[in-house]
Amino acid sequence: MGHQQLYWSHPRKFGQGSRSCRVCSNRHGLIRKYGLNMCRQCFRQYAKDIGFVKVRLCCIHCN
């Protein structure tokens, strides 16, 4: 068996190697919550288009 047959021949069904960003195919910084499956860089780029709103909690204990 040569290198070409062995390279990336192990099945990737579980773990970090099996998942990638649906936009850029990056494997690092993946956000899987709510079925997003996007890396954090793409999420920041498309968050407003998806419908996410950044919420800023001012002071809770101001009174």
mmCIF file of N, CA and C in Angstrom:
data_model
loop_
_atom_site.group_PDB
_atom_site.id
_atom_site.type_symbol
_atom_site.label_atom_id
_atom_site.label_comp_id
_atom_site.label_asym_id
_atom_site.label_seq_id
_atom_site.Cartn_x
_atom_site.Cartn_y
_atom_site.Cartn_z
ATOM 1 N N MET A 1 0.842 -1.190 0.000
ATOM 2 C CA MET A 1 0.000 0.000 0.000
ATOM 3 C C MET A 1 0.880 1.243 0.000
ATOM 4 N N GLY A 2 0.646 2.063 -0.966
ATOM 5 C CA GLY A 2 1.413 3.287 -1.063
ATOM 6 C C GLY A 2 0.829 4.395 -0.207
ATOM 7 N N HIS A 3 1.469 5.517 -0.278
ATOM 8 C CA HIS A 3 1.047 6.676 0.526
ATOM 9 C C HIS A 3 -0.340 7.169 0.129
ATOM 10 N N GLN A 4 -0.649 7.138 -1.148
ATOM 11 C CA GLN A 4 -1.935 7.657 -1.627
ATOM 12 C C GLN A 4 -3.118 6.856 -1.093
ATOM 13 N N GLN A 5 -2.936 5.535 -0.933
ATOM 14 C CA GLN A 5 -4.031 4.722 -0.413
ATOM 15 C C GLN A 5 -4.204 4.893 1.088
ATOM 16 N N LEU A 6 -3.123 5.203 1.802
ATOM 17 C CA LEU A 6 -3.189 5.331 3.254
ATOM 18 C C LEU A 6 -3.540 6.737 3.713
ATOM 19 N N TYR A 7 -3.242 7.753 2.925
ATOM 20 C CA TYR A 7 -3.462 9.129 3.340
ATOM 21 C C TYR A 7 -4.951 9.418 3.448
ATOM 22 N N TRP A 8 -5.399 9.817 4.621
ATOM 23 C CA TRP A 8 -6.790 10.179 4.923
ATOM 24 C C TRP A 8 -7.745 9.010 4.655
ATOM 25 N N SER A 9 -7.261 7.763 4.845
ATOM 26 C CA SER A 9 -8.093 6.594 4.582
ATOM 27 C C SER A 9 -8.909 6.178 5.803
ATOM 28 N N HIS A 10 -8.539 6.641 6.986
ATOM 29 C CA HIS A 10 -9.283 6.303 8.200
ATOM 30 C C HIS A 10 -10.650 6.990 8.165
ATOM 31 N N PRO A 11 -11.726 6.260 8.425
ATOM 32 C CA PRO A 11 -13.062 6.884 8.362
ATOM 33 C C PRO A 11 -13.250 7.958 9.423
ATOM 34 N N ARG A 12 -13.782 9.112 9.024
ATOM 35 C CA ARG A 12 -14.011 10.231 9.939
ATOM 36 C C ARG A 12 -15.505 10.339 10.206
ATOM 37 N N LYS A 13 -16.004 9.540 11.166
ATOM 38 C CA LYS A 13 -17.426 9.562 11.500
ATOM 39 C C LYS A 13 -17.700 10.343 12.769
ATOM 40 N N PHE A 14 -16.710 10.394 13.668
ATOM 41 C CA PHE A 14 -16.891 11.051 14.952
ATOM 42 C C PHE A 14 -15.740 12.014 15.190
ATOM 43 N N GLY A 15 -15.954 12.976 16.066
ATOM 44 C CA GLY A 15 -14.883 13.867 16.475
ATOM 45 C C GLY A 15 -14.736 15.082 15.582
ATOM 46 N N GLN A 16 -13.677 15.814 15.875
ATOM 47 C CA GLN A 16 -13.453 17.092 15.205
ATOM 48 C C GLN A 16 -13.153 16.930 13.717
ATOM 49 N N GLY A 17 -12.553 15.826 13.336
ATOM 50 C CA GLY A 17 -12.214 15.603 11.934
ATOM 51 C C GLY A 17 -13.406 15.328 11.044
ATOM 52 N N SER A 18 -14.536 14.990 11.646
ATOM 53 C CA SER A 18 -15.713 14.656 10.847
ATOM 54 C C SER A 18 -16.580 15.865 10.541
ATOM 55 N N ARG A 19 -16.370 16.972 11.251
ATOM 56 C CA ARG A 19 -17.235 18.149 11.097
ATOM 57 C C ARG A 19 -16.456 19.319 10.508
ATOM 58 N N SER A 20 -17.132 20.101 9.683
ATOM 59 C CA SER A 20 -16.497 21.286 9.116
ATOM 60 C C SER A 20 -17.553 22.367 8.913
ATOM 61 N N CYS A 21 -17.087 23.582 8.707
ATOM 62 C CA CYS A 21 -17.969 24.724 8.496
ATOM 63 C C CYS A 21 -18.714 24.555 7.177
ATOM 64 N N ARG A 22 -20.012 24.858 7.188
ATOM 65 C CA ARG A 22 -20.809 24.712 5.971
ATOM 66 C C ARG A 22 -20.512 25.808 4.954
ATOM 67 N N VAL A 23 -19.845 26.887 5.382
ATOM 68 C CA VAL A 23 -19.552 27.999 4.477
ATOM 69 C C VAL A 23 -18.163 27.856 3.863
ATOM 70 N N CYS A 24 -17.147 27.712 4.732
ATOM 71 C CA CYS A 24 -15.766 27.741 4.244
ATOM 72 C C CYS A 24 -15.018 26.422 4.430
ATOM 73 N N SER A 25 -15.661 25.401 4.979
ATOM 74 C CA SER A 25 -15.068 24.075 5.209
ATOM 75 C C SER A 25 -13.933 24.088 6.213
ATOM 76 N N ASN A 26 -13.852 25.110 7.047
ATOM 77 C CA ASN A 26 -12.852 25.167 8.109
ATOM 78 C C ASN A 26 -13.248 24.194 9.215
ATOM 79 N N ARG A 27 -12.260 23.629 9.911
ATOM 80 C CA ARG A 27 -12.544 22.674 10.979
ATOM 81 C C ARG A 27 -12.313 23.263 12.366
ATOM 82 N N HIS A 28 -11.842 24.482 12.460
ATOM 83 C CA HIS A 28 -11.511 25.088 13.753
ATOM 84 C C HIS A 28 -12.552 26.125 14.145
ATOM 85 N N GLY A 29 -12.856 26.198 15.448
ATOM 86 C CA GLY A 29 -13.788 27.199 15.960
ATOM 87 C C GLY A 29 -15.207 26.978 15.498
ATOM 88 N N LEU A 30 -15.633 25.722 15.440
ATOM 89 C CA LEU A 30 -16.942 25.380 14.891
ATOM 90 C C LEU A 30 -18.040 25.610 15.920
ATOM 91 N N ILE A 31 -19.106 26.291 15.518
ATOM 92 C CA ILE A 31 -20.289 26.506 16.356
ATOM 93 C C ILE A 31 -21.350 25.525 15.880
ATOM 94 N N ARG A 32 -21.645 24.535 16.727
ATOM 95 C CA ARG A 32 -22.601 23.490 16.362
ATOM 96 C C ARG A 32 -23.969 23.722 16.977
ATOM 97 N N LYS A 33 -24.065 24.663 17.891
ATOM 98 C CA LYS A 33 -25.321 24.895 18.594
ATOM 99 C C LYS A 33 -26.404 25.328 17.611
ATOM 100 N N TYR A 34 -27.624 24.867 17.857
ATOM 101 C CA TYR A 34 -28.795 25.131 17.009
ATOM 102 C C TYR A 34 -28.613 24.613 15.582
ATOM 103 N N GLY A 35 -27.680 23.686 15.385
ATOM 104 C CA GLY A 35 -27.467 23.133 14.049
ATOM 105 C C GLY A 35 -26.810 24.096 13.083
ATOM 106 N N LEU A 36 -26.079 25.097 13.601
ATOM 107 C CA LEU A 36 -25.445 26.083 12.718
ATOM 108 C C LEU A 36 -24.325 25.467 11.889
ATOM 109 N N ASN A 37 -23.422 24.737 12.554
ATOM 110 C CA ASN A 37 -22.265 24.124 11.900
ATOM 111 C C ASN A 37 -21.483 25.139 11.068
ATOM 112 N N MET A 38 -21.167 26.271 11.699
ATOM 113 C CA MET A 38 -20.379 27.325 11.064
ATOM 114 C C MET A 38 -19.197 27.643 11.960
ATOM 115 N N CYS A 39 -18.081 28.019 11.363
ATOM 116 C CA CYS A 39 -16.956 28.465 12.176
ATOM 117 C C CYS A 39 -17.287 29.861 12.710
ATOM 118 N N ARG A 40 -16.580 30.268 13.739
ATOM 119 C CA ARG A 40 -16.923 31.531 14.403
ATOM 120 C C ARG A 40 -16.684 32.736 13.500
ATOM 121 N N GLN A 41 -15.737 32.651 12.590
ATOM 122 C CA GLN A 41 -15.486 33.762 11.679
ATOM 123 C C GLN A 41 -16.659 33.945 10.709
ATOM 124 N N CYS A 42 -17.159 32.847 10.159
ATOM 125 C CA CYS A 42 -18.305 32.932 9.246
ATOM 126 C C CYS A 42 -19.563 33.328 9.997
ATOM 127 N N PHE A 43 -19.682 32.886 11.254
ATOM 128 C CA PHE A 43 -20.854 33.263 12.031
ATOM 129 C C PHE A 43 -20.899 34.770 12.236
ATOM 130 N N ARG A 44 -19.769 35.371 12.535
ATOM 131 C CA ARG A 44 -19.739 36.829 12.714
ATOM 132 C C ARG A 44 -20.107 37.547 11.426
ATOM 133 N N GLN A 45 -19.721 36.976 10.316
ATOM 134 C CA GLN A 45 -20.002 37.592 9.020
ATOM 135 C C GLN A 45 -21.485 37.484 8.654
ATOM 136 N N TYR A 46 -22.117 36.357 8.963
ATOM 137 C CA TYR A 46 -23.487 36.100 8.521
ATOM 138 C C TYR A 46 -24.519 36.147 9.639
ATOM 139 N N ALA A 47 -24.154 36.531 10.847
ATOM 140 C CA ALA A 47 -25.080 36.492 11.989
ATOM 141 C C ALA A 47 -26.307 37.367 11.755
ATOM 142 N N LYS A 48 -26.123 38.547 11.223
ATOM 143 C CA LYS A 48 -27.251 39.453 10.997
ATOM 144 C C LYS A 48 -28.188 38.901 9.920
ATOM 145 N N ASP A 49 -27.622 38.277 8.888
ATOM 146 C CA ASP A 49 -28.450 37.686 7.826
ATOM 147 C C ASP A 49 -29.269 36.506 8.341
ATOM 148 N N ILE A 50 -28.691 35.749 9.275
ATOM 149 C CA ILE A 50 -29.390 34.596 9.841
ATOM 150 C C ILE A 50 -30.506 35.060 10.766
ATOM 151 N N GLY A 51 -30.298 36.191 11.440
ATOM 152 C CA GLY A 51 -31.325 36.705 12.341
ATOM 153 C C GLY A 51 -30.879 36.832 13.779
ATOM 154 N N PHE A 52 -29.590 36.650 14.037
ATOM 155 C CA PHE A 52 -29.074 36.814 15.389
ATOM 156 C C PHE A 52 -28.871 38.293 15.686
ATOM 157 N N VAL A 53 -29.222 38.698 16.898
ATOM 158 C CA VAL A 53 -29.074 40.079 17.334
ATOM 159 C C VAL A 53 -28.179 40.088 18.554
ATOM 160 N N LYS A 54 -27.191 40.960 18.550
ATOM 161 C CA LYS A 54 -26.292 41.070 19.686
ATOM 162 C C LYS A 54 -27.009 41.822 20.801
ATOM 163 N N VAL A 55 -27.126 41.191 21.960
ATOM 164 C CA VAL A 55 -27.840 41.774 23.091
ATOM 165 C C VAL A 55 -26.816 42.303 24.079
ATOM 166 N N ARG A 56 -27.012 43.535 24.497
ATOM 167 C CA ARG A 56 -26.102 44.144 25.462
ATOM 168 C C ARG A 56 -26.862 44.352 26.759
ATOM 169 N N LEU A 57 -26.421 43.659 27.795
ATOM 170 C CA LEU A 57 -27.040 43.817 29.104
ATOM 171 C C LEU A 57 -26.304 44.912 29.840
ATOM 172 N N CYS A 58 -26.944 45.994 30.063
ATOM 173 C CA CYS A 58 -26.360 47.161 30.724
ATOM 174 C C CYS A 58 -26.047 46.824 32.170
ATOM 175 N N CYS A 59 -26.593 47.431 33.115
ATOM 176 C CA CYS A 59 -26.354 47.008 34.491
ATOM 177 C C CYS A 59 -27.612 46.426 35.090
ATOM 178 N N ILE A 60 -27.432 45.274 35.657
ATOM 179 C CA ILE A 60 -28.546 44.598 36.305
ATOM 180 C C ILE A 60 -28.722 45.143 37.721
ATOM 181 N N HIS A 61 -27.614 45.465 38.370
ATOM 182 C CA HIS A 61 -27.638 45.908 39.765
ATOM 183 C C HIS A 61 -27.454 47.421 39.879
ATOM 184 N N CYS A 62 -28.021 48.189 38.978
ATOM 185 C CA CYS A 62 -27.828 49.644 38.985
ATOM 186 C C CYS A 62 -28.657 50.354 40.053
ATOM 187 N N ASN A 63 -29.746 49.765 40.501
ATOM 188 C CA ASN A 63 -30.625 50.457 41.457
ATOM 189 C C ASN A 63 -30.034 50.531 42.819
#
